PDB file of C-alpha atoms and ligand atoms in Angstrom:
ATOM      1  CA  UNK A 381     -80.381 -10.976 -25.098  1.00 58.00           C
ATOM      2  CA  UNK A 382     -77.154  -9.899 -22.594  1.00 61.00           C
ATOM      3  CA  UNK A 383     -77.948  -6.641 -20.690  1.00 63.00           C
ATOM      4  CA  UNK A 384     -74.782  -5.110 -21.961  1.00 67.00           C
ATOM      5  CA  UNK A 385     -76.171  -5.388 -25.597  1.00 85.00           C
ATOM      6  CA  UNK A 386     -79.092  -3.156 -24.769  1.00 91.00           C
ATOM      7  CA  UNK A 387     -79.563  -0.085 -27.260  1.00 92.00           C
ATOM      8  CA  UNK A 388     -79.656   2.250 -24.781  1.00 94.00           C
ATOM      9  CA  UNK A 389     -76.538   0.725 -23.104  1.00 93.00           C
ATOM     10  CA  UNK A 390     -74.627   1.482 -26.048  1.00 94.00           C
ATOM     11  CA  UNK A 391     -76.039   5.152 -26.449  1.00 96.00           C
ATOM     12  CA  UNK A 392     -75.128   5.656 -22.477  1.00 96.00           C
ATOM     13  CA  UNK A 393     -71.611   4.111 -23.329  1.00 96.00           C
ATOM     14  CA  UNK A 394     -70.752   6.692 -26.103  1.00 97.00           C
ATOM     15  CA  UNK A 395     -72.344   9.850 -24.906  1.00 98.00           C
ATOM     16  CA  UNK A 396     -71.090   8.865 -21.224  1.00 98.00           C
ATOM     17  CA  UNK A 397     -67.391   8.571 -22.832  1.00 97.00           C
ATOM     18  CA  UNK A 398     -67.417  11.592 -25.023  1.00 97.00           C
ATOM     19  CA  UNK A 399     -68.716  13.787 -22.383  1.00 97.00           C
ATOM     20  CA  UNK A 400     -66.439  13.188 -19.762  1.00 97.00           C
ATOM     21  CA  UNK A 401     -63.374  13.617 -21.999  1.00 96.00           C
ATOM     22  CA  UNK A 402     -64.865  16.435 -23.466  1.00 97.00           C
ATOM     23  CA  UNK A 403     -65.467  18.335 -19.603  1.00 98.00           C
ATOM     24  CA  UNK A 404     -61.971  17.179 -18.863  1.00 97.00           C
ATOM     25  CA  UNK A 405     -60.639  19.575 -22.276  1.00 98.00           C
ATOM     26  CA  UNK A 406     -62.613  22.890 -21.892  1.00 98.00           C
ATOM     27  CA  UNK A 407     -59.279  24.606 -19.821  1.00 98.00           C
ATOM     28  CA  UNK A 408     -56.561  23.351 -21.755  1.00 98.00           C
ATOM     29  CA  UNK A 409     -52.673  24.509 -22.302  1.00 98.00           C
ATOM     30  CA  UNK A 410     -52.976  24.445 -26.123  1.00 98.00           C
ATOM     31  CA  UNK A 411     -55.930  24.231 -28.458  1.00 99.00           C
ATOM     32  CA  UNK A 412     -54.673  23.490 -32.274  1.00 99.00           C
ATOM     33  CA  UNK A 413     -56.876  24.424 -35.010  1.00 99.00           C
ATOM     34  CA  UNK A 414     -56.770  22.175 -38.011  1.00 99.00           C
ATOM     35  CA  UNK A 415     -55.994  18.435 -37.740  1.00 99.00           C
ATOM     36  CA  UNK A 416     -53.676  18.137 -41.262  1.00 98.00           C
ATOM     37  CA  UNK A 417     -50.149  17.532 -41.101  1.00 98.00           C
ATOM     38  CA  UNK A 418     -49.281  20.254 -39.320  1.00 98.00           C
ATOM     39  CA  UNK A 419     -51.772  20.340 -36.485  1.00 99.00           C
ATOM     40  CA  UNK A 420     -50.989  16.996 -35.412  1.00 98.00           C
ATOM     41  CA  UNK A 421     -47.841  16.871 -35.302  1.00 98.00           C
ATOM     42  CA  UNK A 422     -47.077  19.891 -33.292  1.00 99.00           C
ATOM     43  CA  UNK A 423     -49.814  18.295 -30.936  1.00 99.00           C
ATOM     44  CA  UNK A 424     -48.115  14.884 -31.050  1.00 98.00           C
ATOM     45  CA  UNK A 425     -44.536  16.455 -29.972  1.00 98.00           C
ATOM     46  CA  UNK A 426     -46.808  18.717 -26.996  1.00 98.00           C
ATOM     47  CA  UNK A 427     -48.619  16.071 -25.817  1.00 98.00           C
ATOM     48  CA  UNK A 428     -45.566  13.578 -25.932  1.00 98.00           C
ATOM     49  CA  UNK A 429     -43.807  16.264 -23.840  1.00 98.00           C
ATOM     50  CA  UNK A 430     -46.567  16.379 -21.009  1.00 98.00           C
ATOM     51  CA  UNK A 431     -48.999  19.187 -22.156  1.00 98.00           C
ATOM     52  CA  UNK A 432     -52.909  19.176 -22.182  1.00 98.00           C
ATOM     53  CA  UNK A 433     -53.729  19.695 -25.594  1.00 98.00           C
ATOM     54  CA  UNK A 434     -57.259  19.807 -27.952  1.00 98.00           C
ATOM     55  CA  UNK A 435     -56.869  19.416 -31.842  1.00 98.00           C
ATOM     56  CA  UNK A 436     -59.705  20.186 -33.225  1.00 99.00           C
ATOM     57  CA  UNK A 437     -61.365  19.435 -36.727  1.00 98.00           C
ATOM     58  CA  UNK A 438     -64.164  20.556 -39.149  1.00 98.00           C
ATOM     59  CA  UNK A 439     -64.432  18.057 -41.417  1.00 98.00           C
ATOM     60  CA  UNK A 440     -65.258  14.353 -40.492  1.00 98.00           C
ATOM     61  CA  UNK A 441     -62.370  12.854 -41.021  1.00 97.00           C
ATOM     62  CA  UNK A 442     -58.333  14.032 -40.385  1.00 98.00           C
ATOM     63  CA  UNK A 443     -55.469  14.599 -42.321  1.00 98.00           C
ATOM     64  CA  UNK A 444     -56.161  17.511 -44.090  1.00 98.00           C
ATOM     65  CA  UNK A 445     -54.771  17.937 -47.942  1.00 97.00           C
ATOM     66  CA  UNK A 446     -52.891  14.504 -46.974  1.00 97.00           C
ATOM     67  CA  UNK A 447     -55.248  11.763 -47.469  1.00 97.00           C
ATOM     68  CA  UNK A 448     -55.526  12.925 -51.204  1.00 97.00           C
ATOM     69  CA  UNK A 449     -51.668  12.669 -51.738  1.00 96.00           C
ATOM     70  CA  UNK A 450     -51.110  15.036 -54.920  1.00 96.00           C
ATOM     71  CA  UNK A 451     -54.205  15.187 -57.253  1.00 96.00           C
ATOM     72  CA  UNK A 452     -56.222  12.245 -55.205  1.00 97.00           C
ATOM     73  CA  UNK A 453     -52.650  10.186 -56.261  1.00 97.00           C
ATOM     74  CA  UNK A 454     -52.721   9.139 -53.048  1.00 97.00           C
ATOM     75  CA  UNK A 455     -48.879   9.195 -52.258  1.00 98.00           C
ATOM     76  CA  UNK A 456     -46.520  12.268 -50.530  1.00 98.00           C
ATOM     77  CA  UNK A 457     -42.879  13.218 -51.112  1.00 98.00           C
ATOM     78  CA  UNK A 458     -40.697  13.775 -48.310  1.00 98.00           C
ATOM     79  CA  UNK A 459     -37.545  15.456 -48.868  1.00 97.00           C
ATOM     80  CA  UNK A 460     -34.352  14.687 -46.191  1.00 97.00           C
ATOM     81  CA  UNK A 461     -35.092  17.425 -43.313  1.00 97.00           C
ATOM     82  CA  UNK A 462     -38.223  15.784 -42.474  1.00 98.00           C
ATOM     83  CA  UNK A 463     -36.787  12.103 -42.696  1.00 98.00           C
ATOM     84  CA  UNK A 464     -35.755  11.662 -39.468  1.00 98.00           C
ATOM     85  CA  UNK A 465     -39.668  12.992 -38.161  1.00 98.00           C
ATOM     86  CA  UNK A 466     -41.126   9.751 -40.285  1.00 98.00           C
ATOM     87  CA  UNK A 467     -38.254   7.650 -38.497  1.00 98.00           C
ATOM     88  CA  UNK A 468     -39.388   8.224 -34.789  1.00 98.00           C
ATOM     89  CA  UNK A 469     -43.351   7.822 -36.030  1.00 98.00           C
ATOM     90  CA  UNK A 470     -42.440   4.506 -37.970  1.00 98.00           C
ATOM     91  CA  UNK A 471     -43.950   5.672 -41.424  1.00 98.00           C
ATOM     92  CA  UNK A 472     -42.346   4.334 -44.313  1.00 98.00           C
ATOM     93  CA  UNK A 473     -40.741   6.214 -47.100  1.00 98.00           C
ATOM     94  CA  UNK A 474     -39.264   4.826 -50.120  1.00 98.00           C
ATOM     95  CA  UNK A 475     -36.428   6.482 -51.744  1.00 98.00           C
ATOM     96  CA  UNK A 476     -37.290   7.842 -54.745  1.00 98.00           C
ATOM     97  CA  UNK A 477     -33.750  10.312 -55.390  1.00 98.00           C
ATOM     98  CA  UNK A 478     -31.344  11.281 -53.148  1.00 97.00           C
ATOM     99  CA  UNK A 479     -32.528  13.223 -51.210  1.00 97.00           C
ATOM    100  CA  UNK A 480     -36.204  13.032 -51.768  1.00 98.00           C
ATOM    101  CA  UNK A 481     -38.684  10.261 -50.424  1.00 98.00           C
ATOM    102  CA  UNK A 482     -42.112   9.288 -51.384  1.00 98.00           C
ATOM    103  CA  UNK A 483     -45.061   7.492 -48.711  1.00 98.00           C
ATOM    104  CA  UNK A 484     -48.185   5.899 -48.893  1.00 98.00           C
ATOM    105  CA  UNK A 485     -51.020   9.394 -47.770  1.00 98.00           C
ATOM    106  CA  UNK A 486     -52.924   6.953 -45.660  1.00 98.00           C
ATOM    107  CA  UNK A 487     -50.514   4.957 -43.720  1.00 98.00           C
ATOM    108  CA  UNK A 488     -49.183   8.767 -43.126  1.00 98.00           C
ATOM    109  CA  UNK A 489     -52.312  10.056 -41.882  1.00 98.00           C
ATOM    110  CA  UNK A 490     -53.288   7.252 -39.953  1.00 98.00           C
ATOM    111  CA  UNK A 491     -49.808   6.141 -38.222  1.00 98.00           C
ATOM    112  CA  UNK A 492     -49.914  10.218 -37.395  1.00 98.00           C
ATOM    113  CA  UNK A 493     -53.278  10.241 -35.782  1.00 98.00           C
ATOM    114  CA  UNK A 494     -52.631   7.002 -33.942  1.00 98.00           C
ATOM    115  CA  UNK A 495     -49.854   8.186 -32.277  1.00 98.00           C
ATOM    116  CA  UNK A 496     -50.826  11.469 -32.034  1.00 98.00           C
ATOM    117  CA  UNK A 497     -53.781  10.239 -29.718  1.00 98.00           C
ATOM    118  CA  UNK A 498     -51.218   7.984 -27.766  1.00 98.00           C
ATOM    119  CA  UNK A 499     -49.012  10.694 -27.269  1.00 98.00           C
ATOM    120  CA  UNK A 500     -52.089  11.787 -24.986  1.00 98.00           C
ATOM    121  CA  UNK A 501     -53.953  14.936 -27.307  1.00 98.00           C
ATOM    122  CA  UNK A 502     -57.633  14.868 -27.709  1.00 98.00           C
ATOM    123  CA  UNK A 503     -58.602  15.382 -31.335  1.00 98.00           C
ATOM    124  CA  UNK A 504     -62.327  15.952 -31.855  1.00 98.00           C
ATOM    125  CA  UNK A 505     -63.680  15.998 -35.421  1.00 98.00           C
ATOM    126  CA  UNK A 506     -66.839  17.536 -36.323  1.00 98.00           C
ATOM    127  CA  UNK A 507     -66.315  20.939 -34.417  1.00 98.00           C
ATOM    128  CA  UNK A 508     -65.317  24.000 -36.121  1.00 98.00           C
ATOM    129  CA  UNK A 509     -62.986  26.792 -34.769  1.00 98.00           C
ATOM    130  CA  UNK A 510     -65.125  29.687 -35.863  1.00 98.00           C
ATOM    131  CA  UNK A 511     -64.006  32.508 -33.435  1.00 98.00           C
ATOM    132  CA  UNK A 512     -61.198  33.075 -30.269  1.00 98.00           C
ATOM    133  CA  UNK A 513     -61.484  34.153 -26.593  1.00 98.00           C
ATOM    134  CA  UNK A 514     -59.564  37.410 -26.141  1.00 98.00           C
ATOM    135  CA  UNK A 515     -58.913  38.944 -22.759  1.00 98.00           C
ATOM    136  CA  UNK A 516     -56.506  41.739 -22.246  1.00 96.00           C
ATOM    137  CA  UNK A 517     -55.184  41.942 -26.013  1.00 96.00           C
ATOM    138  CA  UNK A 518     -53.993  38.419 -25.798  1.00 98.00           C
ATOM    139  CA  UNK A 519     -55.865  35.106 -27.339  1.00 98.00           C
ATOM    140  CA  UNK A 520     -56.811  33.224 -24.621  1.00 98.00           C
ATOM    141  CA  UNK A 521     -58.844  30.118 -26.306  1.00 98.00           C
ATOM    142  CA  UNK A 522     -61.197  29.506 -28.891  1.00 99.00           C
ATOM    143  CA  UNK A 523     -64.946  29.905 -29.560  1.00 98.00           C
ATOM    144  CA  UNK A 524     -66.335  26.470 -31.348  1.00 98.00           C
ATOM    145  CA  UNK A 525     -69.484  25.059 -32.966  1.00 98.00           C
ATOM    146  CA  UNK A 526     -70.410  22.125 -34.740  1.00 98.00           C
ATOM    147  CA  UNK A 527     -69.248  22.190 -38.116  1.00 98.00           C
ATOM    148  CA  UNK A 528     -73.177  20.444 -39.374  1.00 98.00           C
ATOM    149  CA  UNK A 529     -74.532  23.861 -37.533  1.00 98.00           C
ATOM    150  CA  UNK A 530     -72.109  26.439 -39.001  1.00 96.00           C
ATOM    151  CA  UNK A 531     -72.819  24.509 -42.712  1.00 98.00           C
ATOM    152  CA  UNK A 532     -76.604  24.507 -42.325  1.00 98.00           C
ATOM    153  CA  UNK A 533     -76.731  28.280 -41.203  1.00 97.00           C
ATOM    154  CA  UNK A 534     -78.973  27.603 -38.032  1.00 98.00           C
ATOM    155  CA  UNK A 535     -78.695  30.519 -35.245  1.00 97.00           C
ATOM    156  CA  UNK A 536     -77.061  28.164 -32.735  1.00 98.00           C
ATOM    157  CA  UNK A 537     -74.855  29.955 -30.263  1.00 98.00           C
ATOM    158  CA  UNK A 538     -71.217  28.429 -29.752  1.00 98.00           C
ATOM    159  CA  UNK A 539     -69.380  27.338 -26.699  1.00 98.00           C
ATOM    160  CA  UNK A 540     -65.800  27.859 -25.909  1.00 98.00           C
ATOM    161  CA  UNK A 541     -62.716  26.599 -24.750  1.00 98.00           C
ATOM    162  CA  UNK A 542     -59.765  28.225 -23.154  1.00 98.00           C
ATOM    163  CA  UNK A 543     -55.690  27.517 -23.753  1.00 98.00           C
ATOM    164  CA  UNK A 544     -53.111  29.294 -23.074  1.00 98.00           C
ATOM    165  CA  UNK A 545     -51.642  29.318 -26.299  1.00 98.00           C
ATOM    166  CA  UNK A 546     -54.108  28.801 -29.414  1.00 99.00           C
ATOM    167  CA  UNK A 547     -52.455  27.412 -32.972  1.00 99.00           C
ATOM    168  CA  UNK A 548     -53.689  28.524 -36.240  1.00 99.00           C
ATOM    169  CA  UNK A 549     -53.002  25.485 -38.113  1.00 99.00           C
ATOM    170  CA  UNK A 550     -56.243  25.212 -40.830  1.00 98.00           C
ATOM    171  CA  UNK A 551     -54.058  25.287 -43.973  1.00 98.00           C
ATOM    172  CA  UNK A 552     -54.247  27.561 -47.115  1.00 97.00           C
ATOM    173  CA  UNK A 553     -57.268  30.364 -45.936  1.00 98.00           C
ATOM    174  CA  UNK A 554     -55.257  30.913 -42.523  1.00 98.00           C
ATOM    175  CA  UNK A 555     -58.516  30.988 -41.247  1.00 98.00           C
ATOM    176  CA  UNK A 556     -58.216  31.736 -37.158  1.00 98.00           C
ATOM    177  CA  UNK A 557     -55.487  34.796 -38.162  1.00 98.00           C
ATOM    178  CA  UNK A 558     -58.430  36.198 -40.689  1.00 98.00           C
ATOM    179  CA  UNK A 559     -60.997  35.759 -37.464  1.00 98.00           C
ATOM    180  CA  UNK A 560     -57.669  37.595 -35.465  1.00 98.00           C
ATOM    181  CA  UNK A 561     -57.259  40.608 -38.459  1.00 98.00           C
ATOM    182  CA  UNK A 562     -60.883  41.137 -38.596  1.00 97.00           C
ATOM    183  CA  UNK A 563     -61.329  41.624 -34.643  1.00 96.00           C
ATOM    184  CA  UNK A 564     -58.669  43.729 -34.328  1.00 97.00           C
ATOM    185  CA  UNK A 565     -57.555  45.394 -37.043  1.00 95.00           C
ATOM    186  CA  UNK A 566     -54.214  45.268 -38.805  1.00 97.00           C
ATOM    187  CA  UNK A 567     -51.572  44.252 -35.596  1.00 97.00           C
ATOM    188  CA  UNK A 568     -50.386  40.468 -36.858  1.00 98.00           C
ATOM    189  CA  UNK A 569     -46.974  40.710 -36.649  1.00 98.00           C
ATOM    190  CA  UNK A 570     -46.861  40.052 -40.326  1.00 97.00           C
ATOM    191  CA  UNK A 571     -44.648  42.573 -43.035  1.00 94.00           C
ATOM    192  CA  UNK A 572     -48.409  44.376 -43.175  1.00 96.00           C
ATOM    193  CA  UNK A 573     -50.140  43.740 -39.719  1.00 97.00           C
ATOM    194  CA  UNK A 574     -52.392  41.618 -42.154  1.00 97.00           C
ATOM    195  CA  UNK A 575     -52.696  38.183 -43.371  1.00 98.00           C
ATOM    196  CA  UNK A 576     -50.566  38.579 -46.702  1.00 97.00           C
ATOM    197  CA  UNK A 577     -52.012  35.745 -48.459  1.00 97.00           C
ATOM    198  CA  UNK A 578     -50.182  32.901 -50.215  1.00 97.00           C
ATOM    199  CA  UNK A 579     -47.887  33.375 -53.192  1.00 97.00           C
ATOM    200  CA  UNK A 580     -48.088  30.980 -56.279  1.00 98.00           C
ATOM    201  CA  UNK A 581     -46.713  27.808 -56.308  1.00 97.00           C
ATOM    202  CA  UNK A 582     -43.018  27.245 -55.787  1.00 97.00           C
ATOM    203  CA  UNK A 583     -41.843  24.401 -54.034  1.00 96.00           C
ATOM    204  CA  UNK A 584     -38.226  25.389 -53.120  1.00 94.00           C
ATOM    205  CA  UNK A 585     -38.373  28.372 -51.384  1.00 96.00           C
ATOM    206  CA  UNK A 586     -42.122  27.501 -50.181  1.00 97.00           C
ATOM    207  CA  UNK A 587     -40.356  24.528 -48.214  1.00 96.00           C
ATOM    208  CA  UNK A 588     -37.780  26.821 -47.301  1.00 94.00           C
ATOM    209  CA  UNK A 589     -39.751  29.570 -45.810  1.00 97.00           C
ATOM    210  CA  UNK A 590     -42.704  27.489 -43.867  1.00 98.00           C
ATOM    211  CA  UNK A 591     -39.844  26.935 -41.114  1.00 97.00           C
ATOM    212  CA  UNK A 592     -38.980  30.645 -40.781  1.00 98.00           C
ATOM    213  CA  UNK A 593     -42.851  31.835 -40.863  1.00 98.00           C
ATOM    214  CA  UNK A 594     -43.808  29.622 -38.284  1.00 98.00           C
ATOM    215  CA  UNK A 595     -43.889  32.001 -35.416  1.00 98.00           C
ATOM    216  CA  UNK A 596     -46.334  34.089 -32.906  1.00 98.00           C
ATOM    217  CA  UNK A 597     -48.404  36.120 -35.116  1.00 98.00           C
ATOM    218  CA  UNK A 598     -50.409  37.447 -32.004  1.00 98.00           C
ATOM    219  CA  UNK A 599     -50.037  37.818 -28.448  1.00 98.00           C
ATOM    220  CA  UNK A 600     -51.260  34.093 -27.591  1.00 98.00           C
ATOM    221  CA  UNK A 601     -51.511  32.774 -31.337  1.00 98.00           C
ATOM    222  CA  UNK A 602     -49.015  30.455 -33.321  1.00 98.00           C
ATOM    223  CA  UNK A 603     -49.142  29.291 -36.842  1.00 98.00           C
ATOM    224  CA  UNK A 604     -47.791  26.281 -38.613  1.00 98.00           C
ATOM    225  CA  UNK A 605     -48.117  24.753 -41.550  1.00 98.00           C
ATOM    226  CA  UNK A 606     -49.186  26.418 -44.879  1.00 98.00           C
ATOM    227  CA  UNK A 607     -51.405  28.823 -42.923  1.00 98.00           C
ATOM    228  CA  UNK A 608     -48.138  30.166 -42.054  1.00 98.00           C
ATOM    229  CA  UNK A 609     -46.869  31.015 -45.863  1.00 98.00           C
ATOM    230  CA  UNK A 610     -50.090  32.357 -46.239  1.00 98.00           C
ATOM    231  CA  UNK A 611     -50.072  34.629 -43.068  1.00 98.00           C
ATOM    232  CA  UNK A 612     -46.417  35.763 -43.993  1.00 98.00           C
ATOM    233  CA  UNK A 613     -46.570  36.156 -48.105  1.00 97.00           C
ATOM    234  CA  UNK A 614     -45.012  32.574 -48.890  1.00 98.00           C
ATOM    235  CA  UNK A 615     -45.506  30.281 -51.968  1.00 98.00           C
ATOM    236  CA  UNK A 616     -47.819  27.866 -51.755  1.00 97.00           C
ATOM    237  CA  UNK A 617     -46.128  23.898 -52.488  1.00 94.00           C
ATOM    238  CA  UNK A 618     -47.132  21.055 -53.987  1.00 89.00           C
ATOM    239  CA  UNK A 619     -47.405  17.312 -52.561  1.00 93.00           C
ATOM    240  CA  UNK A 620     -44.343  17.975 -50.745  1.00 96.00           C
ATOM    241  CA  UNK A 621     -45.484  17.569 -46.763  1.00 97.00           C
ATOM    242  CA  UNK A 622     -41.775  17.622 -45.252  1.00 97.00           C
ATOM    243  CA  UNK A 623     -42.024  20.953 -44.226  1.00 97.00           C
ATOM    244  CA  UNK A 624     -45.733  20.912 -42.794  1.00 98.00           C
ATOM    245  CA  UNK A 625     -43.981  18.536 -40.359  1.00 98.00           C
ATOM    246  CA  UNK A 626     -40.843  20.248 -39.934  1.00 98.00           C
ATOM    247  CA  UNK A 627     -43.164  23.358 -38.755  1.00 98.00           C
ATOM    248  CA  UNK A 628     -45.686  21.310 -36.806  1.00 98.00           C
ATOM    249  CA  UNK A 629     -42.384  20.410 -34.770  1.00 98.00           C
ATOM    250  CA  UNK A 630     -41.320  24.055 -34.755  1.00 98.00           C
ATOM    251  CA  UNK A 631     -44.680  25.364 -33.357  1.00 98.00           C
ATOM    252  CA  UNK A 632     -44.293  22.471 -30.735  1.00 98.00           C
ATOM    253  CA  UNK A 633     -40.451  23.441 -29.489  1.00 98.00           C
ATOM    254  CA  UNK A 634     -41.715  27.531 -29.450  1.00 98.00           C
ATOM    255  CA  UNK A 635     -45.200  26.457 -26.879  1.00 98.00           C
ATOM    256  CA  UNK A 636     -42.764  24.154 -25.188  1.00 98.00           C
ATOM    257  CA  UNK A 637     -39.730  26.870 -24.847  1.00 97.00           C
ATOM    258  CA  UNK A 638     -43.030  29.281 -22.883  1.00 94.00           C
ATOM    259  CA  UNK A 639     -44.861  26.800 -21.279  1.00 94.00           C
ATOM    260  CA  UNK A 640     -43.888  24.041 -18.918  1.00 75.00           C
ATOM    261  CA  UNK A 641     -45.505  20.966 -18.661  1.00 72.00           C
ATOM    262  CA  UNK A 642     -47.866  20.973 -15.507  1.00 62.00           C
ATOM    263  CA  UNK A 643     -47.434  24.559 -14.619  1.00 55.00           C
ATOM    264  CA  UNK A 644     -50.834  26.404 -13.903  1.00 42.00           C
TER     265      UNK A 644
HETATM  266  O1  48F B 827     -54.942  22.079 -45.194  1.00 86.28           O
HETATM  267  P1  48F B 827     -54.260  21.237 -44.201  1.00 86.28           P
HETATM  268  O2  48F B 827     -53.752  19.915 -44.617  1.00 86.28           O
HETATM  269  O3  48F B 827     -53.118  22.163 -43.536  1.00 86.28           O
HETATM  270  P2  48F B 827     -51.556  21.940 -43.265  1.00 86.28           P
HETATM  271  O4  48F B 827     -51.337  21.117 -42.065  1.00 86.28           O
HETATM  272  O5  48F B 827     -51.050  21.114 -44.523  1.00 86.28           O
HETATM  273  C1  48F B 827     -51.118  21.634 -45.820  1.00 86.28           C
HETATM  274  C2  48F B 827     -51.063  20.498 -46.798  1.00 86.28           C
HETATM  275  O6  48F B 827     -52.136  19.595 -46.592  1.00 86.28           O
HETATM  276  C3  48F B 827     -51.119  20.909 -48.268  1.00 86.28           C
HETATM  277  C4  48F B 827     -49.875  21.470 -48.768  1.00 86.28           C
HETATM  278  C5  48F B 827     -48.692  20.562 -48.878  1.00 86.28           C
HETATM  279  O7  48F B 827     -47.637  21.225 -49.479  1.00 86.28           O
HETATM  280  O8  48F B 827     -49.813  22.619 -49.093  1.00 86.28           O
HETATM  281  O9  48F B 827     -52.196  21.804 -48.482  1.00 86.28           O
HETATM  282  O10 48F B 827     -50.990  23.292 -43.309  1.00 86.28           O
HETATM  283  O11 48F B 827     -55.232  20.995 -42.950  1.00 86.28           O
HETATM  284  C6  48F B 827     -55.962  22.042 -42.368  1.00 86.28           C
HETATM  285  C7  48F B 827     -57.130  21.428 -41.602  1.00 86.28           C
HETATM  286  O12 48F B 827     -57.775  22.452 -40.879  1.00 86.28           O
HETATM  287  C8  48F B 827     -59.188  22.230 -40.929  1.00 86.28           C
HETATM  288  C9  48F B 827     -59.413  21.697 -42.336  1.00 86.28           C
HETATM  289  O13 48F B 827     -60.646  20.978 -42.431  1.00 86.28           O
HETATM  290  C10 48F B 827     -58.190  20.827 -42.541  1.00 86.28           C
HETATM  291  O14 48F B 827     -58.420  19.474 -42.165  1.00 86.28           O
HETATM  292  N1  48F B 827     -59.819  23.527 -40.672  1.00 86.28           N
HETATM  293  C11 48F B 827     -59.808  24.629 -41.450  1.00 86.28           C
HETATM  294  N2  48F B 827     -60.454  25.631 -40.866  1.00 86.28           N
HETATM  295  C12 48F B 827     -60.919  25.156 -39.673  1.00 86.28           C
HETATM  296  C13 48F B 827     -60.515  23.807 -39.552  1.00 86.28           C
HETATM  297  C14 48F B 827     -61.691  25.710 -38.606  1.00 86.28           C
HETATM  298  N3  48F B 827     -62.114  26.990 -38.633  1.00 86.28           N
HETATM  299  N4  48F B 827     -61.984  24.927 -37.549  1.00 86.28           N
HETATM  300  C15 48F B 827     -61.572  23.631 -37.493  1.00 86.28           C
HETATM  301  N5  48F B 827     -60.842  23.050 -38.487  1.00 86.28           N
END
């Protein structure tokens, strides 16, 4: 048998490998919550633009509501706005009307991921987000756990990992601005200081609105995506993921417009 087929050779390779990419992402300039539509792409247009940034996920796998397109049909619609976005990643969309595009959920998810990881951000699956670092009234990173832990209930204290700028991006249950509200009483800069909570389905102006509510809800803490209707008091959509990409890339340009690349 060749050496370099030895069990432990192969244990040593992988822990070896995670570990020293996971040392090299404890400081980082963003940490994103929440690797669905929205998460990655606002860390594919940081990292693409030079910024040290951690995605990370509960569940096992990525993609969030996308893999199971609308009702586990496993397709998306797309309407115009976000065309150009599926353009530059080279994910296909067939026309279905004007103005409104439909593409295959997993050759979404995975082209996304792919070149999210290209684009140089470190997405680790498995963790969970279940807390944040706050120093002088301002987020300052997150507090994380294995998501197996959390599930099975076993006292197992968490470890942390510091960013600048920390994005709630875990979808319907706004989950890290909940954490945020519960800490520190009603202050998100929301119509109530509170997480609203999602309205009932309406795909127009939900679409419309996810732009506009993607914004600084706390000193140090973005949202995107649907978390963001649901921070604000917007409609929840449908299977329509233009505008979780639209505000992935909004979160992106609003880091990007505080922090520059490389600066300490
Ligand atoms: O829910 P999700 O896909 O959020 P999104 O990017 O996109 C929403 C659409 O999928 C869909 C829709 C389309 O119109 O409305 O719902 O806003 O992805 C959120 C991800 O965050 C993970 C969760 O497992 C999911 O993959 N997540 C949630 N809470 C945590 C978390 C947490 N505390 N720590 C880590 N990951």
């Amino acid at each position: 048998m060749e050496k370099r087929l030895d069990d432990v050779t192969i244990s040593r390779a992988i822990t070896e490998s995670f570990f020293q990419q996971f040392l090299s992402c404890l400081k980082a300039d963003v940490v994103i919550a929440g690797a669905g539509p929205s998460g990655l792409i606002c860390a594919y247009y940081l990292a693409r633009a030079g910024l040290k940034v951690n995605v990370l996920e509960r569940q096992l796998r990525v993609g969030g509501g996308m893999p199971g397109g609308g009702m586990m049909f496993n397709r998306i619609t797309v309407q115009e706005e976000a065309k150009p976005i599926f353009e530059e990643l080279d994910i296909s969309l067939a026309v279905y009307q004007e103005g409104l595009y439909v593409a295959d959920a997993l050759e979404t998810v995975s082209t996304l991921c792919s070149r999210t990881i290209r684009a140089g951000a470190m997405i680790f699956n498995l963790i969970s987000v279940e807390d944040v670092m706050m120093q002088q009234e301002r987020v300052c990173g997150v507090v994380i756990n294995w998501s197996a832990t959390v599930w099975s209930k076993l006292h197992v204290d968490p470890l942390s990992m510091a960013a600048k700028v920390v994005v709630d991006a875990t979808g319907h249950d706004a989950e890290i601005c909940r954490i945020v509200e519960r800490k520190t009483g009603p202050r998100l800069r929301t119509p109530s200081g509170t997480v609203v909570g999602e309205k009932s389905m309406w795909a127009q102006v939900g679409e419309q609105s996810l732009v506009e509510n993607t914004r600084e809800v706390f000193p140090g803490l973005l949202v995107c995506g649907m978390a963001a209707n649901a921070v604000m008091g917007a409609p929840r959509m449908g299977a329509i993921f233009g505008g979780m990409f639209l505000s992935g890339r909004k979160a992106a340009e609003l880091i990007l417009s505080q922090l520059k690349p490389g600066e300490k």
